[in-house]
mmCIF file of C-alpha atoms and ligand atoms in Angstrom:
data_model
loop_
_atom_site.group_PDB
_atom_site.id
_atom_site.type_symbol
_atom_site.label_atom_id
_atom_site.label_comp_id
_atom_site.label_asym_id
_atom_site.label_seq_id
_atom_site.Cartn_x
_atom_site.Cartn_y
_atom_site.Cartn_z
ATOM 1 C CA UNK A 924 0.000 0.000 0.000
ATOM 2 C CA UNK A 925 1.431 3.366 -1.080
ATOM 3 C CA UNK A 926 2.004 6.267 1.705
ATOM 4 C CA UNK A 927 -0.151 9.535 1.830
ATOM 5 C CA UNK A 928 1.498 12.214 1.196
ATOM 6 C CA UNK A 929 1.355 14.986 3.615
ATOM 7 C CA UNK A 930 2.627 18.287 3.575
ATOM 8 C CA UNK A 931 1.981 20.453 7.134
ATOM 9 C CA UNK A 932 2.138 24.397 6.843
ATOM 10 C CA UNK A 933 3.011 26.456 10.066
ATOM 11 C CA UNK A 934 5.386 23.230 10.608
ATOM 12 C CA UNK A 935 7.110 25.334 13.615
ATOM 13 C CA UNK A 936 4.173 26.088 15.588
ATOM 14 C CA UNK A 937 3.102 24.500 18.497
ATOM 15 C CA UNK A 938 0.529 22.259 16.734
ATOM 16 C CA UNK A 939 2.193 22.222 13.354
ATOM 17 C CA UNK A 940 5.225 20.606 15.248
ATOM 18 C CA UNK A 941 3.052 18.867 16.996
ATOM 19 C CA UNK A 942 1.508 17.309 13.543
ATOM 20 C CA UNK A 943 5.129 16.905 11.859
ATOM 21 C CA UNK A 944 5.724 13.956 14.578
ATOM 22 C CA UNK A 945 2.246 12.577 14.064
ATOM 23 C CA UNK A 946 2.289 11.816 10.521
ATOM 24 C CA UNK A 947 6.295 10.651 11.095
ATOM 25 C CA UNK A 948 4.914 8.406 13.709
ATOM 26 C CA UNK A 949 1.899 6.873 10.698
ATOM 27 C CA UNK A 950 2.280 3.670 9.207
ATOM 28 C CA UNK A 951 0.701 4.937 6.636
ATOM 29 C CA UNK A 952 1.537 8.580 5.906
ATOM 30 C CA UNK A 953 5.035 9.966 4.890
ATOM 31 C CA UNK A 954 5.862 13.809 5.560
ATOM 32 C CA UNK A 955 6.356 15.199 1.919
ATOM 33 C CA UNK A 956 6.942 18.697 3.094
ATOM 34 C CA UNK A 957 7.508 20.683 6.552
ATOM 35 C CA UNK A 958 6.283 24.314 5.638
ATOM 36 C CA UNK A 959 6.804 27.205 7.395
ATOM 37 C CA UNK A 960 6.438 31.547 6.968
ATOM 38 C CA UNK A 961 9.893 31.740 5.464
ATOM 39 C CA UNK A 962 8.712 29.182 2.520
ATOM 40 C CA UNK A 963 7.106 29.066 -0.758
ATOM 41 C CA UNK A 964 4.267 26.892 -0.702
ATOM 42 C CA UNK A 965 3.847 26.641 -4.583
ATOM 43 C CA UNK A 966 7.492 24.955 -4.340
ATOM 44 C CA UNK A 967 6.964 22.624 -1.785
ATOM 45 C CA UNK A 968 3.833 21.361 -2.766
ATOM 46 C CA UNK A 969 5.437 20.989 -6.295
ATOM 47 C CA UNK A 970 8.462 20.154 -5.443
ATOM 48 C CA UNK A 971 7.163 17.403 -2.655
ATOM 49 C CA UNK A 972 3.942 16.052 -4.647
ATOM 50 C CA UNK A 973 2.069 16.012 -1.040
ATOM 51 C CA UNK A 974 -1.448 14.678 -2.107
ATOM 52 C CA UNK A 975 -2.624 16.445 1.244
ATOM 53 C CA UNK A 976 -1.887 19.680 3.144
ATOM 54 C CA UNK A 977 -2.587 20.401 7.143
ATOM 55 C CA UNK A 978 -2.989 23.989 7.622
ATOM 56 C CA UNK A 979 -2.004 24.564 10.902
ATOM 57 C CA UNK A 980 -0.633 28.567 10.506
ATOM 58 C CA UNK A 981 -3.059 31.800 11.262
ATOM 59 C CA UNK A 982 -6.367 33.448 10.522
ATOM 60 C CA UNK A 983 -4.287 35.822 8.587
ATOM 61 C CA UNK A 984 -2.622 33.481 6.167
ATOM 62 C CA UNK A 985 -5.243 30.395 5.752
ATOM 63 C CA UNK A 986 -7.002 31.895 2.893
ATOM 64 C CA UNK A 987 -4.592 32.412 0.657
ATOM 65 C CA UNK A 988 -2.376 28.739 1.444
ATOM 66 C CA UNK A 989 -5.832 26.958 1.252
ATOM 67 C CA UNK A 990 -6.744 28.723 -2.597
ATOM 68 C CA UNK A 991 -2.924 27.855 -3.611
ATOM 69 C CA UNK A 992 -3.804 24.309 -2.378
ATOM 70 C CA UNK A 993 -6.898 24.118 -3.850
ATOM 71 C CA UNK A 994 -5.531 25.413 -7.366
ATOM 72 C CA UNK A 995 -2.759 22.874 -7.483
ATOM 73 C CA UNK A 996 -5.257 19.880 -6.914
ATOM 74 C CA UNK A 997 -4.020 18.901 -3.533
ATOM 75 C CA UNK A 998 -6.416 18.074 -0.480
ATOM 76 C CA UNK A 999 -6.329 20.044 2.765
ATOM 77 C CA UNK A 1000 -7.025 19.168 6.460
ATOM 78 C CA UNK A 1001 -7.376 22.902 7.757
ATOM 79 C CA UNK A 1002 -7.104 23.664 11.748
ATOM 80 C CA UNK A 1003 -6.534 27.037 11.455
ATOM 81 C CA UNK A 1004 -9.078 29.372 12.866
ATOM 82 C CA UNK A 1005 -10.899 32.742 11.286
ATOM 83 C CA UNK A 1006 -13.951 31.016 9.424
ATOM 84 C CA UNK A 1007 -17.087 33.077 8.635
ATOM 85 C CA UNK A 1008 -19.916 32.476 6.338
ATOM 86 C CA UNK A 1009 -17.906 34.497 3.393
ATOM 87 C CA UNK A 1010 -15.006 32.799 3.995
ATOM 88 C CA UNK A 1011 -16.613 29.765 3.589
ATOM 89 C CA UNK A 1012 -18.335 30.343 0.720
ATOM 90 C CA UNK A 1013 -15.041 31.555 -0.815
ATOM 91 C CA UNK A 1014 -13.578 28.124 -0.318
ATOM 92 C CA UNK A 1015 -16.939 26.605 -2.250
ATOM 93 C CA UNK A 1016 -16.138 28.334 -5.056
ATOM 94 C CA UNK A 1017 -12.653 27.733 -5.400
ATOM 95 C CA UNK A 1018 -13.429 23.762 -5.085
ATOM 96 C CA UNK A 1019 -16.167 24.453 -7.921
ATOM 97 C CA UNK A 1020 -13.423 24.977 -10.352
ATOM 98 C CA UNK A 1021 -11.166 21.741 -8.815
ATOM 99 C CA UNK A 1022 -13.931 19.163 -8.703
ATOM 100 C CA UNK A 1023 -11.788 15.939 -7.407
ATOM 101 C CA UNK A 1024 -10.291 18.338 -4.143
ATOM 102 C CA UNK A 1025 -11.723 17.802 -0.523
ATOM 103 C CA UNK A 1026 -10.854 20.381 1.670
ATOM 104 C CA UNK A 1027 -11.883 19.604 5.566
ATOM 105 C CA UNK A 1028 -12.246 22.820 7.924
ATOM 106 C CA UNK A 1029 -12.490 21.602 11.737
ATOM 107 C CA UNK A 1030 -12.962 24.166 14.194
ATOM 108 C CA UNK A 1031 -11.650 21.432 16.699
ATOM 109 C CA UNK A 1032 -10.045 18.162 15.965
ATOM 110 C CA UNK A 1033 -10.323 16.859 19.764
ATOM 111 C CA UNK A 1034 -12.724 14.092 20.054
ATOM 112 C CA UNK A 1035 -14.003 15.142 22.535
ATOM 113 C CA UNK A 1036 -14.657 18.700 21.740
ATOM 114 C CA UNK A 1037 -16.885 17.825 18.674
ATOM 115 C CA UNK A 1038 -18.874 15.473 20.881
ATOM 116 C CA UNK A 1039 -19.033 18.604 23.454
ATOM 117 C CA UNK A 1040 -20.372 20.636 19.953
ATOM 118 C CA UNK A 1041 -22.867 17.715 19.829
ATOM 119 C CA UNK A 1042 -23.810 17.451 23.243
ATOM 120 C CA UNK A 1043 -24.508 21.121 23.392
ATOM 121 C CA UNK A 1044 -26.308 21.365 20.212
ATOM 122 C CA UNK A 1045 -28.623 17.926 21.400
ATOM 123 C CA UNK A 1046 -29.689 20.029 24.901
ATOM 124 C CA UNK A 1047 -29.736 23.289 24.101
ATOM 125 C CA UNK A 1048 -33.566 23.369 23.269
ATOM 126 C CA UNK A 1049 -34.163 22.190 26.228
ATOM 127 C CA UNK A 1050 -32.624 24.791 28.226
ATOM 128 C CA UNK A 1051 -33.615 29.008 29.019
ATOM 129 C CA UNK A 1052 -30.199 29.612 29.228
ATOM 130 C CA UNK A 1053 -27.015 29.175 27.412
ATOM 131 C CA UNK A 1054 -23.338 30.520 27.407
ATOM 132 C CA UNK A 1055 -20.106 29.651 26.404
ATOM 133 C CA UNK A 1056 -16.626 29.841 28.223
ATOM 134 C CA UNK A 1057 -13.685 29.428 26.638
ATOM 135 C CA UNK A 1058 -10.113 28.922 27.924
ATOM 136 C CA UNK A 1059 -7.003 29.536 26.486
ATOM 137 C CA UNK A 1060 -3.042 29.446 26.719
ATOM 138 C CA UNK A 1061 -2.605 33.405 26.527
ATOM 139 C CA UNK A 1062 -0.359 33.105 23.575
ATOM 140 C CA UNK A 1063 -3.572 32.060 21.106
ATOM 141 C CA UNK A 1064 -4.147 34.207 18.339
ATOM 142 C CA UNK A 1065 -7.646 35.240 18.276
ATOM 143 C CA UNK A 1066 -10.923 35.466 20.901
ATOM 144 C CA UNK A 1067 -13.024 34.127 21.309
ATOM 145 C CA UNK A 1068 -11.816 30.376 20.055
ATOM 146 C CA UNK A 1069 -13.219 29.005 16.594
ATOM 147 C CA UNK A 1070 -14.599 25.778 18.601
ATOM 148 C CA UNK A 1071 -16.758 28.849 20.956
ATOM 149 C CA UNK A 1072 -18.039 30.669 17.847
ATOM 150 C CA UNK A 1073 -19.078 27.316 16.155
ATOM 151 C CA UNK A 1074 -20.170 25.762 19.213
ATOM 152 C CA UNK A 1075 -23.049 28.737 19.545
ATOM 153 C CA UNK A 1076 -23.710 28.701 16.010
ATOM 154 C CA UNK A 1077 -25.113 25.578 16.910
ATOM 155 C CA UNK A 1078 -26.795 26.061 19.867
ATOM 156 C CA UNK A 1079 -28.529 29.274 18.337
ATOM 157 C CA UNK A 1080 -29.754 27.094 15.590
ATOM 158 C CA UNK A 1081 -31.081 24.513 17.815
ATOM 159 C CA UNK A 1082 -33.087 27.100 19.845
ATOM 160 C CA UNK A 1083 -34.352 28.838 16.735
ATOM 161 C CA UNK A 1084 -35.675 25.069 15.269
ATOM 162 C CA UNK A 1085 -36.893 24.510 18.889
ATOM 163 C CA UNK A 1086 -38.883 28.107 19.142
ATOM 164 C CA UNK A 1087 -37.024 29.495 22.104
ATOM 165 C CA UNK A 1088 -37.058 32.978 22.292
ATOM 166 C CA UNK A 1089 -34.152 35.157 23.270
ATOM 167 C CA UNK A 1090 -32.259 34.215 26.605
ATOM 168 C CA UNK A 1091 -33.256 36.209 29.630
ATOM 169 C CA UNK A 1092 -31.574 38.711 30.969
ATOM 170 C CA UNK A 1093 -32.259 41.757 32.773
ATOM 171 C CA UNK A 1094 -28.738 43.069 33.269
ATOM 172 C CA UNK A 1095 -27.975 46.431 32.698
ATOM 173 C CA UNK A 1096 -23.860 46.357 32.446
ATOM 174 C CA UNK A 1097 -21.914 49.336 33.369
ATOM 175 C CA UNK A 1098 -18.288 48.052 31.812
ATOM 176 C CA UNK A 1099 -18.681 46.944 28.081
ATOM 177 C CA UNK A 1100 -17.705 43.296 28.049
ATOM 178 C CA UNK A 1101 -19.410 42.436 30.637
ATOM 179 C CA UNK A 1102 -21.398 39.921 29.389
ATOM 180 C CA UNK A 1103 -19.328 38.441 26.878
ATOM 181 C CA UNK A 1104 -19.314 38.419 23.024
ATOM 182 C CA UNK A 1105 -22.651 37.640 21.328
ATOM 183 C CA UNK A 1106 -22.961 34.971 18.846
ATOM 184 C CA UNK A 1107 -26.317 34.768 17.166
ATOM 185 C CA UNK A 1108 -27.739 35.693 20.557
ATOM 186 C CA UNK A 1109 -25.331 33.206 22.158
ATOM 187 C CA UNK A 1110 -23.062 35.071 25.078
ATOM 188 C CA UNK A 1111 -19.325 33.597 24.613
ATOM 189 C CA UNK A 1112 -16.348 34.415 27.446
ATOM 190 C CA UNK A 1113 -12.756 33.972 26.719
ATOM 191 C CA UNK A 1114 -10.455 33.077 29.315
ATOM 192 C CA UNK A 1115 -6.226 33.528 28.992
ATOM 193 C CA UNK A 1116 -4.203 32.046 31.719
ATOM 194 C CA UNK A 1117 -0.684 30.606 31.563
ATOM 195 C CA UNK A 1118 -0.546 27.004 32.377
ATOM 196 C CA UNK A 1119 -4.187 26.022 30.151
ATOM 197 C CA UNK A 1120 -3.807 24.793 26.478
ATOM 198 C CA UNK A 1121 -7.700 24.497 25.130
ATOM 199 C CA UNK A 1122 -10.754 24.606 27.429
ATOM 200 C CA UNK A 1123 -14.630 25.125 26.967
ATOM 201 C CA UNK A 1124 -17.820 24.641 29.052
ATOM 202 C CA UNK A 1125 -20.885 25.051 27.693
ATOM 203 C CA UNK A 1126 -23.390 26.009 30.524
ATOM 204 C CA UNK A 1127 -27.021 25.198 30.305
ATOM 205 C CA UNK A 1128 -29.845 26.323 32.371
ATOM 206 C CA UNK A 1129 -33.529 25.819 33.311
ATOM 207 C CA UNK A 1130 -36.196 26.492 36.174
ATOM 208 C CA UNK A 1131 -34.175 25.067 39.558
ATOM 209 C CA UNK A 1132 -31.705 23.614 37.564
ATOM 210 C CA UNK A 1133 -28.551 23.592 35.109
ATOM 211 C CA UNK A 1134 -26.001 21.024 33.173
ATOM 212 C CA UNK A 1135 -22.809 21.801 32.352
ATOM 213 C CA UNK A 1136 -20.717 20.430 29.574
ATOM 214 C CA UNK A 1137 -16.916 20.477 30.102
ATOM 215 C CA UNK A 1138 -14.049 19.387 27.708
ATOM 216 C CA UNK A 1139 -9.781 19.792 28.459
ATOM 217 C CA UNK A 1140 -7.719 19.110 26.191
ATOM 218 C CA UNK A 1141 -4.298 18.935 28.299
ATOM 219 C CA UNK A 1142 -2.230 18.487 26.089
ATOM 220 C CA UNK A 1143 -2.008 19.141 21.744
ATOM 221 C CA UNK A 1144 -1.619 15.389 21.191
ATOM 222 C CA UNK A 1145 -5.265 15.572 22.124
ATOM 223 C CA UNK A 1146 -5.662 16.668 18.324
ATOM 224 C CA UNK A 1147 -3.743 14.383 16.585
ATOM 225 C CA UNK A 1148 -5.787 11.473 16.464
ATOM 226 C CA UNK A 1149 -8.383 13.769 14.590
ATOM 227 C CA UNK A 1150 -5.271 15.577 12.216
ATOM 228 C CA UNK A 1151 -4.997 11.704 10.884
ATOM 229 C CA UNK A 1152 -8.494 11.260 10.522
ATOM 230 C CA UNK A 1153 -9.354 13.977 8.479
ATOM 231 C CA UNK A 1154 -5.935 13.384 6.230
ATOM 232 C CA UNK A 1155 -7.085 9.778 5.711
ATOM 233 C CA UNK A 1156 -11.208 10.877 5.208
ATOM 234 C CA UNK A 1157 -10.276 14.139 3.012
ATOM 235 C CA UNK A 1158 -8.741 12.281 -0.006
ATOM 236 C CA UNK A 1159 -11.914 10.464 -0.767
ATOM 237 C CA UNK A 1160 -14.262 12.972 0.589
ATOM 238 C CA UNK A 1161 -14.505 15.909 -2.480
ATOM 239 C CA UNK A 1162 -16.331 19.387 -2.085
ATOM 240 C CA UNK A 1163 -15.973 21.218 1.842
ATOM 241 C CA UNK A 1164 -16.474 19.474 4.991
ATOM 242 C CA UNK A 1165 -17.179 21.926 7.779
ATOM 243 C CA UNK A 1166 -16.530 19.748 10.839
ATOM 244 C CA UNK A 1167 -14.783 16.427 12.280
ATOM 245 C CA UNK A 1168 -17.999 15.181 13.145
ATOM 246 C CA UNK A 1169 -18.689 14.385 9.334
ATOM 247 C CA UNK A 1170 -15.809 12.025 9.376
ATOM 248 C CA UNK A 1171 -16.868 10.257 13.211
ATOM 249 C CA UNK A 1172 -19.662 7.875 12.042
ATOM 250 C CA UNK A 1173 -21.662 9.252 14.779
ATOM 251 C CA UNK A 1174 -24.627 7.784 13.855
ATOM 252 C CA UNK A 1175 -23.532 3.995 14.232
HETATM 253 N N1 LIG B 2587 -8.696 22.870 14.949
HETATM 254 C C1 LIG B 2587 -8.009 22.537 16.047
HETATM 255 O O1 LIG B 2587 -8.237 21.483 16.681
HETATM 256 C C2 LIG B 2587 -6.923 23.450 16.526
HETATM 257 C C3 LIG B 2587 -6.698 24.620 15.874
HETATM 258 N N2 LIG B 2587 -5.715 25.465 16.293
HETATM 259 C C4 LIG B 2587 -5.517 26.648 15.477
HETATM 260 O O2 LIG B 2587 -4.351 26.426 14.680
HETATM 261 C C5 LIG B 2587 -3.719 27.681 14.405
HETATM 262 C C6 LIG B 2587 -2.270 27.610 14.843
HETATM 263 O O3 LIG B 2587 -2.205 27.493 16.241
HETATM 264 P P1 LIG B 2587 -0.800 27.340 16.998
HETATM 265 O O4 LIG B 2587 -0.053 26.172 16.479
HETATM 266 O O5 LIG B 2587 -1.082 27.439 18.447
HETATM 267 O O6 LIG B 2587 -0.060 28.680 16.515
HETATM 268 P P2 LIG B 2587 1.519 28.978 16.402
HETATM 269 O O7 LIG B 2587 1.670 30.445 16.338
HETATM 270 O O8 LIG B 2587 2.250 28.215 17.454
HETATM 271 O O9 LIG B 2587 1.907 28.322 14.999
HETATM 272 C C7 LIG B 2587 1.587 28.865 13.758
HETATM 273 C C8 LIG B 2587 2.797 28.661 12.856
HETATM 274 O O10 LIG B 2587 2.440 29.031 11.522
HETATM 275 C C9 LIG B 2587 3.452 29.910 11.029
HETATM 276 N N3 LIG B 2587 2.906 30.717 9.949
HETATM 277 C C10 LIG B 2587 2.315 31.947 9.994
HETATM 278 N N4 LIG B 2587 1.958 32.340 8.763
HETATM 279 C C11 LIG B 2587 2.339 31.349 7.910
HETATM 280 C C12 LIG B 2587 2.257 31.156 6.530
HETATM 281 N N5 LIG B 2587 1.718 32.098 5.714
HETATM 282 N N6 LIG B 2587 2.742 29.994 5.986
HETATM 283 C C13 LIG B 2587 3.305 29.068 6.748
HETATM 284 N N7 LIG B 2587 3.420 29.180 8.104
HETATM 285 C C14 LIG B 2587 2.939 30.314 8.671
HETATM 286 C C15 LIG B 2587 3.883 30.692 12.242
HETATM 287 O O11 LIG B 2587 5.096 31.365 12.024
HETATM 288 P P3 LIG B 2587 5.410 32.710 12.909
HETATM 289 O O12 LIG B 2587 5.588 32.196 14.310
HETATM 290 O O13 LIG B 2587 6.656 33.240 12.296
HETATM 291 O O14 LIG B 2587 4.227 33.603 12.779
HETATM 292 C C16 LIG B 2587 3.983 29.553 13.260
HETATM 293 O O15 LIG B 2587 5.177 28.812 13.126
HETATM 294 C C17 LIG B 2587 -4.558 28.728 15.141
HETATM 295 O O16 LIG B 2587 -5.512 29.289 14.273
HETATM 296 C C18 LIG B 2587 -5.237 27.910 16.223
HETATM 297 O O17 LIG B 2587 -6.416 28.503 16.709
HETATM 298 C C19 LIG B 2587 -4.947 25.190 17.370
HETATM 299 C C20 LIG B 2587 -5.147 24.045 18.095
HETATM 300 C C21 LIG B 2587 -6.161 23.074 17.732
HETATM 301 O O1 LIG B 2588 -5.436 28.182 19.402
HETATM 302 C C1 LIG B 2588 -5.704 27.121 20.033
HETATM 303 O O2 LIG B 2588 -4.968 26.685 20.921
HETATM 304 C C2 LIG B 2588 -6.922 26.396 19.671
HETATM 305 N N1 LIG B 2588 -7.633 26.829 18.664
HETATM 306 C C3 LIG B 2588 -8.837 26.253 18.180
HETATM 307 C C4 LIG B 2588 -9.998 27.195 18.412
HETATM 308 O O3 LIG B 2588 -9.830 28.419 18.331
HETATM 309 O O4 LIG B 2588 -11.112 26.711 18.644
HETATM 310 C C5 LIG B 2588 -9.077 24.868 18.724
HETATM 311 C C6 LIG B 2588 -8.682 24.691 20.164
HETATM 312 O O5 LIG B 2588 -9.583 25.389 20.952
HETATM 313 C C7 LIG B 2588 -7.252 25.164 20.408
#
C-alpha cells in the first residue's frame, strides 16, 4: 500500500510541530513537506507532490495557502481558525473549479470537543439559558476560540428550530464586556491564563436547575488522532467538509 502524502504548513508552531511527529509516527503517511512563513508553498507542494496539506498557521494566512492548495489539486485538512460564512463560501467556489479536491475545515479536531459541539447542540432546546466559556493558553491568536463561535452557532440554531425565544436577561452592564461576546444571541467568554492549552464549558440552564458540559484538552496530542483522521477521510471525501464530526460515524 502506497504512503499519503502529507505536507503540514506552520510546521514550527506549536501544533504544526506537533503534527510533523504525528504523521512521522503513521504507518501509513510519509511527511512530503515541513512548511513554514519563510517558505514558498507553490514549491513545496510541487516540489514534494504532497497529495494532502494540514494547515495549521493563522487566521491571517489560511485563505490564501488553502486557494494555492486548492488550485494545485491537492487536499487540505485545515485547523486554522478565522472562518465566517464568506469565507466559507469563498472556499466553495474555489473547489467548484477543482472538482476531485476535498478540503476539511475543523474548528476542533479533539474528540471530545466535537462530541461537546454535539452534546450542546442535542440540549440546548431544552434549556432558558445558554453561554459559552472558553479557555485559552494566553499566547492564542484570536478570541473568542473558533470551537466557541461554532459551538453557539449551533446552539442558536437549535433554539431557533426549537422556538425558544431570546435568553433572559435583565442586566444592565456598566463596563462593556461584561457579558461576553454575542454569537447569534449566544453570550461567549474567553479566558487567557498561563498554564491552560484548550478549554470550553458550555453552561445550560432551566427552572431550579442547570447542566454543564466540560471538555480539556491537556495536552495538543489531544488533536492528533483527529489531524490523521481527516488526512485519511479528506482524499476520498470531495467538495468542503465543515466539521470532524462528518468524518466520526456518529450515527452507528
Ligand atoms: N482545529 C483545532 O483542533 C486546533 C486549531 N488550532 C488553530 O491552529 C492555528 C495555529 O495554532 P498554533 O499552532 O497554536 O499557533 P503557532 O503560532 O504556534 O503556529 C503557527 C505557525 O504558523 C506559522 N505561519 C504563519 N503564517 C504562515 C504562513 N503564511 N505559511 C506558513 N506558516 C505560517 C507561524 O510562524 P510565525 O511564528 O513566524 O508567525 C507559526 O510557526 C490557530 O488558528 C489555532 O487557533 C490550534 C489548536 C487546535
Ligand atoms: O489556538 C488554540 O490553541 C486552539 N484553537 C482552536 C480554536 O480556536 O477553537 C481549537 C482549540 O480550541 C485550540
Amino acid at each position: 500500500m502506497s504512503k499519503l502524502r502529507v505536507a503540514v504548513l506552520g510546521s514550527e508552531g506549536r501544533m504544526g510541530s506537533e503534527a510533523v511527529r504525528a504523521v512521522e509516527a503513521a504507518a501509513d503517511m510519509e511527511l512530503a513537506a515541513a512548511l513554514d512563513r519563510d517558505d514558498s508553498l507553490d514549491d513545496g507542494l510541487t516540489r514534494s507532490g504532497a497529495q494532502v496539506a494540514v494547515d495549521l498557521t493563522h487566521p491571517d494566512a489560511v485563505m490564501g495557502n488553502l486557494e494555492r492548495c486548492v488550485a494545485a489539486g491537492v487536499h487540505a485538512v485545515v485547523g486554522t481558525t478565522g472562518w465566517t460564512d464568506e469565507r466559507l463560501a469563498a472556499v466553495r467556489g474555489w473547489l467548484e473549479a477543482s472538482p476531485g479536491t476535498g478540503v476539511l475545515i475543523a474548528p476542533n479536531f479533539g474528540i471530545g470537543a466535537v462530541l461537546t459541539m454535539q452534546f450542546a447542540q442535542q440540549a440546548a432546546r431544552f434549556f432558558e439559558s445558554a453561554e459559552v466559556v472558553e479557555l485559552h493558553h494566553p499566547d492564542k491568536a484570536d478570541a473568542p476560540s473558533g470551537t466557541a463561535v461554532r459551538t453557539a452557532q449551533l446552539i442558536a440554531s437549535a433554539r431557533e428550530e426549537a422556538g425558544l425565544l431570546a435568553q433572559p436577561d435583565a442586566t444592565s452592564t456598566a463596563l462593556d464586556g461584561a457579558r461576553g461576546a454575542d454569537v447569534d444571541g449566544v453570550p461567549v467568554h474567553a479566558v487567557r491564563l498561563r498554564g491552560l492549552v484548550a478549554h470550553q464549558e458550555v453552561l445550560l440552564g432551566g427552572e431550579g436547575e442547570t447542566l454543564t458540559i466540560r471538555h480539556d484538552s491537556l495536552h495538543r496530542s489531544s488533536f492528533m488522532p483527529g489531524v490523521l483522521l481527516g488526512v485519511r477521510r479528506v482524499v476520498s471525501t470531495p467538495g468542503l467538509t465543515y466539521g470532524l464530526e462528518h468524518f466520526l460515524d456518529l450515527d452507528r
